[in-house]
PDB file of C-alpha atoms and ligand atoms in Angstrom:
ATOM      1  CA  MET C1463       0.023  -0.086  -0.195  1.00 94.00           C
ATOM      2  CA  ARG C1464       1.297   3.538  -0.855  1.00 96.00           C
ATOM      3  CA  ILE C1465       1.500   6.080   1.824  1.00 98.00           C
ATOM      4  CA  LEU C1466       2.362   9.772   1.666  1.00 98.00           C
ATOM      5  CA  ILE C1467       4.367  11.161   4.475  1.00 98.00           C
ATOM      6  CA  LEU C1468       4.345  15.046   4.186  1.00 98.00           C
ATOM      7  CA  ASN C1469       6.424  17.338   6.405  1.00 98.00           C
ATOM      8  CA  GLY C1470       5.772  21.128   6.404  1.00 98.00           C
ATOM      9  CA  PRO C1471       7.763  24.132   7.341  1.00 98.00           C
ATOM     10  CA  ASN C1472      11.071  23.992   9.364  1.00 98.00           C
ATOM     11  CA  LEU C1473      10.992  20.323   9.665  1.00 98.00           C
ATOM     12  CA  ASN C1474      14.027  20.161   7.372  1.00 98.00           C
ATOM     13  CA  LEU C1475      15.793  21.748  10.388  1.00 98.00           C
ATOM     14  CA  LEU C1476      15.398  18.954  12.763  1.00 98.00           C
ATOM     15  CA  GLY C1477      18.633  18.192  14.556  1.00 96.00           C
ATOM     16  CA  GLN C1478      19.452  22.082  14.891  1.00 97.00           C
ATOM     17  CA  ARG C1479      15.920  23.601  15.700  1.00 97.00           C
ATOM     18  CA  GLU C1480      15.056  23.564  19.500  1.00 96.00           C
ATOM     19  CA  THR C1481      16.561  20.118  20.116  1.00 96.00           C
ATOM     20  CA  GLU C1482      15.170  20.050  23.666  1.00 95.00           C
ATOM     21  CA  ILE C1483      11.833  19.823  22.083  1.00 96.00           C
ATOM     22  CA  TYR C1484      12.312  18.024  18.788  1.00 96.00           C
ATOM     23  CA  GLY C1485      15.387  15.736  19.479  1.00 93.00           C
ATOM     24  CA  GLU C1486      18.975  15.532  18.269  1.00 95.00           C
ATOM     25  CA  ARG C1487      18.357  13.623  15.157  1.00 97.00           C
ATOM     26  CA  ASP C1488      18.269  15.354  11.907  1.00 98.00           C
ATOM     27  CA  TYR C1489      15.632  15.262   9.249  1.00 98.00           C
ATOM     28  CA  GLU C1490      17.300  12.746   7.002  1.00 98.00           C
ATOM     29  CA  GLU C1491      18.028  10.332   9.743  1.00 98.00           C
ATOM     30  CA  THR C1492      14.509  10.688  11.208  1.00 98.00           C
ATOM     31  CA  MET C1493      12.892  10.127   7.931  1.00 98.00           C
ATOM     32  CA  ARG C1494      15.162   7.178   7.118  1.00 98.00           C
ATOM     33  CA  ALA C1495      14.115   5.375  10.230  1.00 98.00           C
ATOM     34  CA  ILE C1496      10.453   6.285   9.504  1.00 98.00           C
ATOM     35  CA  GLY C1497      10.774   4.963   6.055  1.00 98.00           C
ATOM     36  CA  GLU C1498      12.313   1.742   7.003  1.00 98.00           C
ATOM     37  CA  TYR C1499       9.741   1.206   9.613  1.00 98.00           C
ATOM     38  CA  ALA C1500       6.989   2.039   6.967  1.00 98.00           C
ATOM     39  CA  ALA C1501       8.615  -0.490   4.576  1.00 98.00           C
ATOM     40  CA  SER C1502       8.843  -3.101   7.484  1.00 98.00           C
ATOM     41  CA  LEU C1503       5.057  -2.896   7.645  1.00 97.00           C
ATOM     42  CA  GLY C1504       4.677  -3.275   3.945  1.00 96.00           C
ATOM     43  CA  PHE C1505       4.014   0.355   3.171  1.00 97.00           C
ATOM     44  CA  SER C1506       5.715   2.074  -0.005  1.00 97.00           C
ATOM     45  CA  ALA C1507       6.254   5.370   1.622  1.00 98.00           C
ATOM     46  CA  ASP C1508       6.881   8.622  -0.314  1.00 98.00           C
ATOM     47  CA  ILE C1509       8.256  11.088   2.213  1.00 98.00           C
ATOM     48  CA  ARG C1510       8.478  14.785   1.366  1.00 98.00           C
ATOM     49  CA  GLN C1511       9.163  18.115   3.127  1.00 98.00           C
ATOM     50  CA  THR C1512       8.431  21.661   1.921  1.00 98.00           C
ATOM     51  CA  ASN C1513       8.398  25.083   3.586  1.00 98.00           C
ATOM     52  CA  HIS C1514       5.419  26.128   1.444  1.00 98.00           C
ATOM     53  CA  GLU C1515       1.982  25.862   2.284  1.00 98.00           C
ATOM     54  CA  GLY C1516       0.690  25.669  -1.372  1.00 98.00           C
ATOM     55  CA  THR C1517       3.034  22.861  -2.165  1.00 98.00           C
ATOM     56  CA  LEU C1518       1.414  20.868   0.799  1.00 98.00           C
ATOM     57  CA  ILE C1519      -1.920  21.334  -0.820  1.00 98.00           C
ATOM     58  CA  ASP C1520      -0.651  20.482  -4.245  1.00 98.00           C
ATOM     59  CA  TRP C1521       0.749  17.139  -2.916  1.00 98.00           C
ATOM     60  CA  LEU C1522      -2.570  16.423  -1.153  1.00 98.00           C
ATOM     61  CA  HIS C1523      -4.576  17.044  -4.524  1.00 98.00           C
ATOM     62  CA  GLU C1524      -1.902  14.946  -6.387  1.00 98.00           C
ATOM     63  CA  ALA C1525      -2.201  12.112  -3.866  1.00 98.00           C
ATOM     64  CA  ASP C1526      -5.996  12.066  -4.421  1.00 98.00           C
ATOM     65  CA  SER C1527      -5.756  11.979  -8.218  1.00 98.00           C
ATOM     66  CA  GLU C1528      -3.338   9.263  -8.006  1.00 98.00           C
ATOM     67  CA  GLY C1529      -5.724   7.299  -5.636  1.00 97.00           C
ATOM     68  CA  VAL C1530      -3.131   7.279  -2.611  1.00 97.00           C
ATOM     69  CA  GLN C1531      -5.474   6.203   0.273  1.00 96.00           C
ATOM     70  CA  ALA C1532      -3.614   7.468   3.271  1.00 98.00           C
ATOM     71  CA  ALA C1533      -1.276  10.276   4.003  1.00 98.00           C
ATOM     72  CA  LEU C1534       0.651  11.231   7.203  1.00 98.00           C
ATOM     73  CA  LEU C1535       0.841  15.122   7.648  1.00 99.00           C
ATOM     74  CA  ASN C1536       3.086  17.008  10.019  1.00 98.00           C
ATOM     75  CA  ALA C1537       2.110  20.432   8.883  1.00 98.00           C
ATOM     76  CA  GLY C1538       4.342  22.250  11.374  1.00 98.00           C
ATOM     77  CA  ALA C1539       3.104  25.719  12.335  1.00 98.00           C
ATOM     78  CA  LEU C1540       0.611  25.647   9.649  1.00 98.00           C
ATOM     79  CA  THR C1541      -1.481  23.320  11.767  1.00 98.00           C
ATOM     80  CA  HIS C1542      -2.317  26.266  13.917  1.00 98.00           C
ATOM     81  CA  TYR C1543      -3.542  28.721  11.120  1.00 98.00           C
ATOM     82  CA  SER C1544      -3.979  27.256   7.697  1.00 98.00           C
ATOM     83  CA  TYR C1545      -7.482  27.136   6.885  1.00 98.00           C
ATOM     84  CA  ALA C1546      -6.490  26.521   3.306  1.00 98.00           C
ATOM     85  CA  LEU C1547      -4.669  23.132   4.430  1.00 98.00           C
ATOM     86  CA  HIS C1548      -7.964  22.356   6.450  1.00 98.00           C
ATOM     87  CA  ASP C1549      -9.925  22.832   3.188  1.00 98.00           C
ATOM     88  CA  ALA C1550      -7.579  20.766   1.095  1.00 98.00           C
ATOM     89  CA  ILE C1551      -7.666  17.709   3.674  1.00 98.00           C
ATOM     90  CA  MET C1552     -11.529  18.114   3.515  1.00 98.00           C
ATOM     91  CA  SER C1553     -11.601  18.056  -0.376  1.00 98.00           C
ATOM     92  CA  VAL C1554      -9.474  15.038  -1.003  1.00 98.00           C
ATOM     93  CA  ASN C1555     -10.384  11.373  -0.719  1.00 98.00           C
ATOM     94  CA  THR C1556      -6.988  10.609   0.611  1.00 98.00           C
ATOM     95  CA  THR C1557      -7.346   9.866   4.240  1.00 98.00           C
ATOM     96  CA  VAL C1558      -5.192  12.341   6.337  1.00 98.00           C
ATOM     97  CA  TYR C1559      -3.738  11.826   9.701  1.00 98.00           C
ATOM     98  CA  GLU C1560      -2.244  14.663  11.768  1.00 98.00           C
ATOM     99  CA  ILE C1561       1.288  14.110  12.999  1.00 98.00           C
ATOM    100  CA  HIS C1562       3.425  16.024  15.647  1.00 98.00           C
ATOM    101  CA  LEU C1563       6.879  15.216  17.163  1.00 98.00           C
ATOM    102  CA  SER C1564       6.132  17.213  20.097  1.00 97.00           C
ATOM    103  CA  ASP C1565       2.582  17.568  21.846  1.00 98.00           C
ATOM    104  CA  PRO C1566       1.616  21.156  20.716  1.00 98.00           C
ATOM    105  CA  ARG C1567      -1.217  21.148  23.414  1.00 97.00           C
ATOM    106  CA  LYS C1568       1.611  20.977  26.302  1.00 97.00           C
ATOM    107  CA  ARG C1569       3.828  23.616  24.585  1.00 97.00           C
ATOM    108  CA  LYS C1570       4.249  27.001  26.328  1.00 96.00           C
ATOM    109  CA  GLU C1571       3.279  28.976  23.431  1.00 97.00           C
ATOM    110  CA  THR C1572      -0.547  29.144  23.434  1.00 97.00           C
ATOM    111  CA  PHE C1573      -0.985  29.491  19.712  1.00 96.00           C
ATOM    112  CA  ARG C1574       0.034  25.832  19.372  1.00 98.00           C
ATOM    113  CA  HIS C1575      -2.853  24.873  21.460  1.00 97.00           C
ATOM    114  CA  HIS C1576      -5.276  24.743  18.628  1.00 98.00           C
ATOM    115  CA  SER C1577      -5.117  22.857  15.622  1.00 98.00           C
ATOM    116  CA  VAL C1578      -7.344  24.217  12.732  1.00 98.00           C
ATOM    117  CA  ILE C1579      -6.628  20.876  10.708  1.00 98.00           C
ATOM    118  CA  LYS C1580      -7.581  18.465  13.489  1.00 98.00           C
ATOM    119  CA  ASN C1581     -11.294  18.106  12.556  1.00 98.00           C
ATOM    120  CA  ALA C1582     -10.368  17.545   8.879  1.00 98.00           C
ATOM    121  CA  CYS C1583      -8.020  14.659   9.807  1.00 98.00           C
ATOM    122  CA  ALA C1584      -8.925  11.092  10.671  1.00 98.00           C
ATOM    123  CA  GLY C1585      -6.885  11.139  13.893  1.00 98.00           C
ATOM    124  CA  THR C1586      -3.756  12.743  15.504  1.00 98.00           C
ATOM    125  CA  PHE C1587      -0.551  11.105  16.591  1.00 98.00           C
ATOM    126  CA  ALA C1588       1.575  13.574  18.593  1.00 98.00           C
ATOM    127  CA  GLY C1589       4.034  13.981  21.523  1.00 97.00           C
ATOM    128  CA  GLU C1590       6.301  10.881  20.897  1.00 97.00           C
ATOM    129  CA  GLU C1591       8.893  12.241  18.438  1.00 96.00           C
ATOM    130  CA  ALA C1592       9.598   9.841  15.745  1.00 97.00           C
ATOM    131  CA  GLU C1593       7.162   7.233  17.481  1.00 98.00           C
ATOM    132  CA  SER C1594       4.338   9.508  16.558  1.00 98.00           C
ATOM    133  CA  TYR C1595       4.728   8.671  12.878  1.00 98.00           C
ATOM    134  CA  LYS C1596       5.276   4.913  13.680  1.00 98.00           C
ATOM    135  CA  LYS C1597       2.168   4.659  15.713  1.00 98.00           C
ATOM    136  CA  ALA C1598       0.304   6.204  12.850  1.00 98.00           C
ATOM    137  CA  LEU C1599       1.600   3.822  10.502  1.00 98.00           C
ATOM    138  CA  GLU C1600       0.786   1.061  12.611  1.00 98.00           C
ATOM    139  CA  HIS C1601      -2.724   2.411  13.034  1.00 98.00           C
ATOM    140  CA  VAL C1602      -3.173   2.657   9.368  1.00 98.00           C
ATOM    141  CA  ARG C1603      -1.828  -0.665   8.837  1.00 97.00           C
ATOM    142  CA  LYS C1604      -4.557  -2.134  11.187  1.00 96.00           C
ATOM    143  CA  GLU C1605      -7.273   0.003   9.599  1.00 92.00           C
ATOM    144  CA  TRP C1606      -6.494  -0.835   5.980  1.00 81.00           C
ATOM    145  CA  SER C1607      -5.350  -4.450   6.073  1.00 75.00           C
ATOM    146  CA  PRO C1608      -7.663  -6.576   4.122  1.00 64.00           C
TER     147      PRO C1608
HETATM  148  C1  LIG Z3107       5.462  20.457  15.224  1.00 51.93           C
HETATM  149  C2  LIG Z3107       4.579  21.192  16.211  1.00 51.93           C
HETATM  150  C3  LIG Z3107       4.248  22.695  15.648  1.00 51.93           C
HETATM  151  O1  LIG Z3107       3.534  23.583  16.675  1.00 51.93           O
HETATM  152  C4  LIG Z3107       5.407  23.417  15.149  1.00 51.93           C
HETATM  153  O2  LIG Z3107       5.207  24.656  14.719  1.00 51.93           O
HETATM  154  C5  LIG Z3107       6.458  22.600  14.357  1.00 51.93           C
HETATM  155  C6  LIG Z3107       6.646  21.209  14.484  1.00 51.93           C
HETATM  156  C7  LIG Z3107       5.733  19.106  15.820  1.00 51.93           C
HETATM  157  O3  LIG Z3107       6.140  18.164  15.077  1.00 51.93           O
HETATM  158  O4  LIG Z3107       5.773  19.000  16.959  1.00 51.93           O
HETATM  159  O5  LIG Z3107       6.897  23.093  13.526  1.00 51.93           O
HETATM  160  O6  LIG Z3107       4.407  20.234  14.150  1.00 51.93           O
END
C-alpha cells in the first residue's frame, strides 16, 4: 500500500531547531528510520518536506488524483492557522492523519494549543517524536489491512 508522509515548514531543520523539544536527530536520519519502519510494515512510503503551504496543498491534490489512500501530515506551524490546508484535507479522498513530534497542546506558546486541521483529519498522533509517525503507520496498517 502506498502512503504519503508530508512534512511542512522548518521540519528540514530537525537536529538544529529546539533540540530540547524535537530531539537531536536530523531530518534525513529521522525520516530514514520512519521510511524503514514503513517498509517493514509493507508500505511503499513517499516522504517529502516543503516550507510552502501551497506545495503541501498541491501534494494532497496529487495524492488524491493518484488514488493514494492515506497520508501522514506534519504541517508544522501551519497546523495552527492554515484554513487552506484544512480545506484541502476536506476536499480529497485521501485519508489524512495529523502528526506532531511534540505535543503542541502541552507547549508553552498558546498559539500551538489549537489545531485548525484536526477536525479534517482522521486522527492525531503527537508527543512521541518519531514514534508519533510509527504509531500512525501501525494504525493505518491495522485500519486498512484486508
Ligand atoms: C510540530 C509542532 C508545531 O507547533 C510546530 O510549529 C512545528 C512542529 C511538531 O511536530 O511537534 O513546526 O508540528
